[in-house]
Tab-separated table of C-alpha atoms in Angstrom:
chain	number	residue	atom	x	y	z
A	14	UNK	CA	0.000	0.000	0.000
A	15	UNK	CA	2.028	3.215	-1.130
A	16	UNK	CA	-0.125	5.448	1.044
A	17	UNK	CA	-1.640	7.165	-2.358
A	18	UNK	CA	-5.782	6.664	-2.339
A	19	UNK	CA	-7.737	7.396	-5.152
A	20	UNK	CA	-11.272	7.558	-5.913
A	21	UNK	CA	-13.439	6.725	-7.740
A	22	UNK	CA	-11.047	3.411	-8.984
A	23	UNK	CA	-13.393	2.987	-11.967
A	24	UNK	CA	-15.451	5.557	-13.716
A	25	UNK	CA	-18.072	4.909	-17.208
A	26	UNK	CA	-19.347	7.917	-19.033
A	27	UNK	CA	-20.411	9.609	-22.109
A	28	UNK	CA	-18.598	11.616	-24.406
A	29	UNK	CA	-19.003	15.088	-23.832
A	30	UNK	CA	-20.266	14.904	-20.233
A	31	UNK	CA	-17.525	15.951	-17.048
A	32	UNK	CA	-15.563	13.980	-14.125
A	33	UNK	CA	-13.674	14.852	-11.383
A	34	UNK	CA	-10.972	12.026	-10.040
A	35	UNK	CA	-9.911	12.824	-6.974
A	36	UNK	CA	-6.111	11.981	-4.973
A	37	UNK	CA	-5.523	11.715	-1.642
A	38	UNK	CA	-1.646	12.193	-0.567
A	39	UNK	CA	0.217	10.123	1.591
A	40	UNK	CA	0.472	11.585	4.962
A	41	UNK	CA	2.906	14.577	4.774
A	42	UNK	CA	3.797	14.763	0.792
A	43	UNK	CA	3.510	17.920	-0.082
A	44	UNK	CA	3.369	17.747	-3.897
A	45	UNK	CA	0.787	15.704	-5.755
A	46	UNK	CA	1.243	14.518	-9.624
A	47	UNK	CA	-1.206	13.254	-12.018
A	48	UNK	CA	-0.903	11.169	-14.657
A	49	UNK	CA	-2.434	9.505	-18.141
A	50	UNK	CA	-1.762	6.176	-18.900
A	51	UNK	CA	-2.779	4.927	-22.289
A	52	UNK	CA	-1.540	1.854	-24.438
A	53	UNK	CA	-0.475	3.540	-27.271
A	54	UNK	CA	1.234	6.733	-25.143
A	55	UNK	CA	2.352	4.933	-22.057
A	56	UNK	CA	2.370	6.893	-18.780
A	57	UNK	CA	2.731	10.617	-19.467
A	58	UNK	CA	2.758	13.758	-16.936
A	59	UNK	CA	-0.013	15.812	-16.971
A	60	UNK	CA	0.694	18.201	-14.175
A	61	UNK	CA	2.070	18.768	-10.682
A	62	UNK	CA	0.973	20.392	-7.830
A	63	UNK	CA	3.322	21.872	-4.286
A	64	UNK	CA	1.342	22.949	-1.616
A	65	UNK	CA	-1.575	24.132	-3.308
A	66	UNK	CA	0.538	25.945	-5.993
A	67	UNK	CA	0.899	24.383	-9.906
A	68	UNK	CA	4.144	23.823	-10.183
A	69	UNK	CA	4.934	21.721	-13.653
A	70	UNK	CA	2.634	21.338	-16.504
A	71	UNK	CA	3.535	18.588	-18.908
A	72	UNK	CA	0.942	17.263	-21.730
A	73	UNK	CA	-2.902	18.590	-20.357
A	74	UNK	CA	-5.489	19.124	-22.451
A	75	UNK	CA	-6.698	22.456	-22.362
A	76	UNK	CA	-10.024	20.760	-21.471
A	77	UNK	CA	-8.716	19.111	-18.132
A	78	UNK	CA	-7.782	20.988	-15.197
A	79	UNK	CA	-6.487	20.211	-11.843
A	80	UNK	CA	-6.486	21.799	-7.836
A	81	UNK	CA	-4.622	21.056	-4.454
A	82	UNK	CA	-6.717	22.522	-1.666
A	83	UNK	CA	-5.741	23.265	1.370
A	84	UNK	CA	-5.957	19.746	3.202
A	85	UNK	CA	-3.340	18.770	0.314
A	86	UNK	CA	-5.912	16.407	-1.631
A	87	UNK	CA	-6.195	17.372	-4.929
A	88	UNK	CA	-8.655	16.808	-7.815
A	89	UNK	CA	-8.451	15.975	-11.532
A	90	UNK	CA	-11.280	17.601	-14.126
A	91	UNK	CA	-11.693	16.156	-17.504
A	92	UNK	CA	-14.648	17.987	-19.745
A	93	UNK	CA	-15.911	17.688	-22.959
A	94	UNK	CA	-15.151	13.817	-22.523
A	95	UNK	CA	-13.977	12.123	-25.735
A	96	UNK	CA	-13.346	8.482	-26.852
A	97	UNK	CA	-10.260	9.388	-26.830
A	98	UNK	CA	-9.627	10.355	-22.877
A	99	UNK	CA	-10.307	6.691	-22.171
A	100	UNK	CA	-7.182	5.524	-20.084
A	101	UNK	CA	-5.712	4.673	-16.494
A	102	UNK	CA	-5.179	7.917	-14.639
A	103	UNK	CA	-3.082	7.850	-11.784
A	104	UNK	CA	-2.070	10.661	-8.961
A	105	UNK	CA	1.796	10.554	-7.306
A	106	UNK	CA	3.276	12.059	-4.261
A	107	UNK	CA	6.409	13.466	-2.738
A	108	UNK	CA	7.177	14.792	0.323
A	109	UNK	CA	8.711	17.984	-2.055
A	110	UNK	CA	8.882	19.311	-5.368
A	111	UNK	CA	12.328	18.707	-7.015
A	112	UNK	CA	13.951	15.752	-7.983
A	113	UNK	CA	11.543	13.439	-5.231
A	114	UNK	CA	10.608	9.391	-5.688
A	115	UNK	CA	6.973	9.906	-6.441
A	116	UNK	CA	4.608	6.968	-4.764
A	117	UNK	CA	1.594	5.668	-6.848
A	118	UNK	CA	-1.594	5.445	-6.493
A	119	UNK	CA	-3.619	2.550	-7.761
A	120	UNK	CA	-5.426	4.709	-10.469
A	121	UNK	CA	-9.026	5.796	-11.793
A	122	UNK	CA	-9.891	3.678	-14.787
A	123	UNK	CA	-11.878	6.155	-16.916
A	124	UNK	CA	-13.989	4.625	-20.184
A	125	UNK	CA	-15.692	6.499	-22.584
A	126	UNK	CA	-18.629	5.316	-24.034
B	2	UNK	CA	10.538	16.771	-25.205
B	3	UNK	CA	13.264	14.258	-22.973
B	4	UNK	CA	12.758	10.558	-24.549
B	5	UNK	CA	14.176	7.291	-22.447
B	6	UNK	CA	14.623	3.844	-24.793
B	7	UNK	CA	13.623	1.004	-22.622
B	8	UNK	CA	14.901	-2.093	-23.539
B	9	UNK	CA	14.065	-4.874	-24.056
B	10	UNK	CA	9.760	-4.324	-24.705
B	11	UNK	CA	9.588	-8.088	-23.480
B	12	UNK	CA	11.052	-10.641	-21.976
B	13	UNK	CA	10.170	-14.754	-21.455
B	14	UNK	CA	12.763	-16.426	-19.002
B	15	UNK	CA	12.934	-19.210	-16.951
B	16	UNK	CA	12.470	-19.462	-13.330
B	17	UNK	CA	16.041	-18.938	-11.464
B	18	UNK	CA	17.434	-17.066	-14.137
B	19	UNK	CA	18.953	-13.672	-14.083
B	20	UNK	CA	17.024	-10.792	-16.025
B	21	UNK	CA	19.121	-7.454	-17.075
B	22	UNK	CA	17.357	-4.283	-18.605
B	23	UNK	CA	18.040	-1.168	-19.554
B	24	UNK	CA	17.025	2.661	-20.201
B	25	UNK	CA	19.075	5.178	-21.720
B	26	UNK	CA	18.596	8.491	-23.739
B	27	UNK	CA	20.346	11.226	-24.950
B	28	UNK	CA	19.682	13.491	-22.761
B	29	UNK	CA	20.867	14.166	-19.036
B	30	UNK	CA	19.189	12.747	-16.222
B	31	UNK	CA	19.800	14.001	-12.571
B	32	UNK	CA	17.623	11.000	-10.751
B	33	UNK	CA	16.418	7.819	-11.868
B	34	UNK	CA	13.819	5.665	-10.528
B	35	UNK	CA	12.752	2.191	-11.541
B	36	UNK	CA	8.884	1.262	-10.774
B	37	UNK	CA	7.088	-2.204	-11.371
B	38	UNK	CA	3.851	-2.734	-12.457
B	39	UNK	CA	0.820	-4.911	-11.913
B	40	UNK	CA	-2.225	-5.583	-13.625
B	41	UNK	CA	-4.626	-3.441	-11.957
B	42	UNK	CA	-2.163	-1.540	-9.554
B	43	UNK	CA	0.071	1.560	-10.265
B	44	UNK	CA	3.718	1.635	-10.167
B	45	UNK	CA	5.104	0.695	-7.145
B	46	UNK	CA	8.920	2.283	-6.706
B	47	UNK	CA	11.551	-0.677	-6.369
B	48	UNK	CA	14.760	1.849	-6.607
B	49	UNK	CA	16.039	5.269	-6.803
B	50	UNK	CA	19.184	6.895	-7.605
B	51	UNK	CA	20.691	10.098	-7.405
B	52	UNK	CA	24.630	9.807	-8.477
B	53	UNK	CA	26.085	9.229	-11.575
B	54	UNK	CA	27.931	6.020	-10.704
B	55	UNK	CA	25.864	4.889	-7.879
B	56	UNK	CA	24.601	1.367	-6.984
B	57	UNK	CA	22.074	0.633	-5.059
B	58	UNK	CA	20.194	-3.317	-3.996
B	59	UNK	CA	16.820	-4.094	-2.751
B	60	UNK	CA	16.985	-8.061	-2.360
B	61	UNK	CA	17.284	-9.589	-5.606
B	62	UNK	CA	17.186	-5.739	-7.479
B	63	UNK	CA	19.868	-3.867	-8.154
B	64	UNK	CA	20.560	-0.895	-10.593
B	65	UNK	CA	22.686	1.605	-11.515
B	66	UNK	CA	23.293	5.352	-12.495
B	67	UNK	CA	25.311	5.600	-15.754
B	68	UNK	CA	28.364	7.573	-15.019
B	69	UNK	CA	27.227	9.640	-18.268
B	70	UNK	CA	24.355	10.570	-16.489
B	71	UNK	CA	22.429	9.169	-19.756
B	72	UNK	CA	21.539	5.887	-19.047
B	73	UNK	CA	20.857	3.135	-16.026
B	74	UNK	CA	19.883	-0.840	-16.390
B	75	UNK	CA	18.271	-2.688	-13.603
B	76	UNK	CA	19.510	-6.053	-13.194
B	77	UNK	CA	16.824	-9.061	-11.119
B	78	UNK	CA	18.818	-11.955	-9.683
B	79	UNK	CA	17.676	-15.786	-9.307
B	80	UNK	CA	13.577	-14.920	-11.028
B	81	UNK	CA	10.679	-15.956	-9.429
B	82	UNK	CA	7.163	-15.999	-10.320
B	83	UNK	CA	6.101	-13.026	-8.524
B	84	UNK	CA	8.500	-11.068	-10.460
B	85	UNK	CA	5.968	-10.730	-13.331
B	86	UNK	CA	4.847	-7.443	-14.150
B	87	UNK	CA	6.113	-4.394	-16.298
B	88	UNK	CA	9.025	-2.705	-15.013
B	89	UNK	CA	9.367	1.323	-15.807
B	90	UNK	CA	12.692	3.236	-15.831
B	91	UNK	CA	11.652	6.978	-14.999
B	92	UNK	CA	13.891	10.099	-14.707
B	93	UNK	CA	13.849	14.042	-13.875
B	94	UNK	CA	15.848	15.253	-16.869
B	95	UNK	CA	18.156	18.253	-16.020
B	96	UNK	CA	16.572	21.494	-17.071
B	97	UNK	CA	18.727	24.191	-14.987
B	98	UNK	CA	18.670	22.392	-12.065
B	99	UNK	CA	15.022	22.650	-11.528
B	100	UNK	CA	13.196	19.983	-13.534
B	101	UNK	CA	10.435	19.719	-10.944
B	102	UNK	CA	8.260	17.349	-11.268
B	103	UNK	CA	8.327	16.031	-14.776
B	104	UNK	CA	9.063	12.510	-14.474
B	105	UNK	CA	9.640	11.405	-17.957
B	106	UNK	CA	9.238	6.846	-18.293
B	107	UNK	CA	10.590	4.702	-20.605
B	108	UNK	CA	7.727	2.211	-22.456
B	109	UNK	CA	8.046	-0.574	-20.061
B	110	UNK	CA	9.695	-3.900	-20.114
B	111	UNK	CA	6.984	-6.771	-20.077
B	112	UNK	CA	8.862	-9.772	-17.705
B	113	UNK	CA	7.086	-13.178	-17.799
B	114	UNK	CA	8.838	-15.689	-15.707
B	115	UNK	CA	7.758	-19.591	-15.789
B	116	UNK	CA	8.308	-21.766	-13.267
């Protein structure tokens, strides 16, 4: 168990309609990252949180957004769902923000119908 | 953006043997971290280093930090069948000195182990 919980661990929806994944940190990491995991793409960063302040944006969709709030958990939102955004998404945490092991957590399996 | 070649994509080996893989790119990488991978789980982190040169075990694991700073292998000693599972090289390239948190992975090598 790395520590890492997310919710909801599976998720079915439309195209076009709106989720939000949500990460809880392991106790005391400070910085939270998300990430898309895809067969054809493998796992690629999406973007990186520190203490409730974006820190590093890789990939992300205009149409997906993240937050940390203050209690550290932080939330993933994917709009305008297409085919597509059907993947594995997964949330990471560090205690800080440069150069840290991140820990896993077990992912939100998100399909697009 | 930073690429890491993972190699090999697959492997199919024997119970007791020894298993040897690889990562490298061409660009600099200050840390590198080496994650396996379940069906149905996320990566779990088996090893990290921060030295060029550096060698570091966990049990059967142990893997190294290319003294260019562009490449690391993880070796697995004496295979069982719970080593199954995809194994991820991952590294913070260095952009300044302040790559943050862009963790860039390698494809995966696919290990399949029969008793």
């Amino acid at each position: 168990d790395s520590g890492v919980t997310q919710t909801p661990k599976h998720l079915i929806t439309a195209t076009g309609q709106r989720v939000t994944l949500r990460c809880s940190p392991r106790s005391g990491d400070l910085s939270v990252y998300w990430y898309q995991q895809s067969l054809d793409q493998g796992l690629q960063f999406l973007i990186q949180y520190y203490n409730g302040e974006e820190r590093a944006k890789g990939n992300i969709l205009e149409r997906f957004s993240a937050q940390q709030f203050p209690d550290l958990h932080s939330e993933l939102n994917l709009s305008s769902l297409e085919l597509g955004d059907s993947a594995l998404y997964f949330c990471a945490s560090s205690p800080g923000q440069l150069n840290q092991p991140q820990h896993f957590g077990d992912g939100t399996r998100l399909s697009i119908l | 953006g930073q690429q890491l070649n993972q190699s090999p994509q697959s492997m199919f080996i024997q119970e007791g043997e020894d298993v040897s893989m690889n990562c490298t790119s061409s660009s600099i990488f200050n840390t590198w971290l080496w994650y396996k991978q379940e069906p149905g789980e996320g990566p779990v982190l088996l090893i990290a280093l921060y030295k060029a040169g550096e060698l570091t075990s966990n049990g059967r694991l142990t893997a190294q930090f290319g003294i260019t700073r562009k490449d690391s292998f993880l070796n697995i000693s004496a295979s069982i069948p719970s080593d199954v599972g995809i194994y991820f090289c991952a590294g913070y390239p260095n952009a300044g000195g302040t790559s943050y948190g862009k963790l860039t992975f390698g494809q995966g090598t696919i290990l399949t182990v029969h008793p």
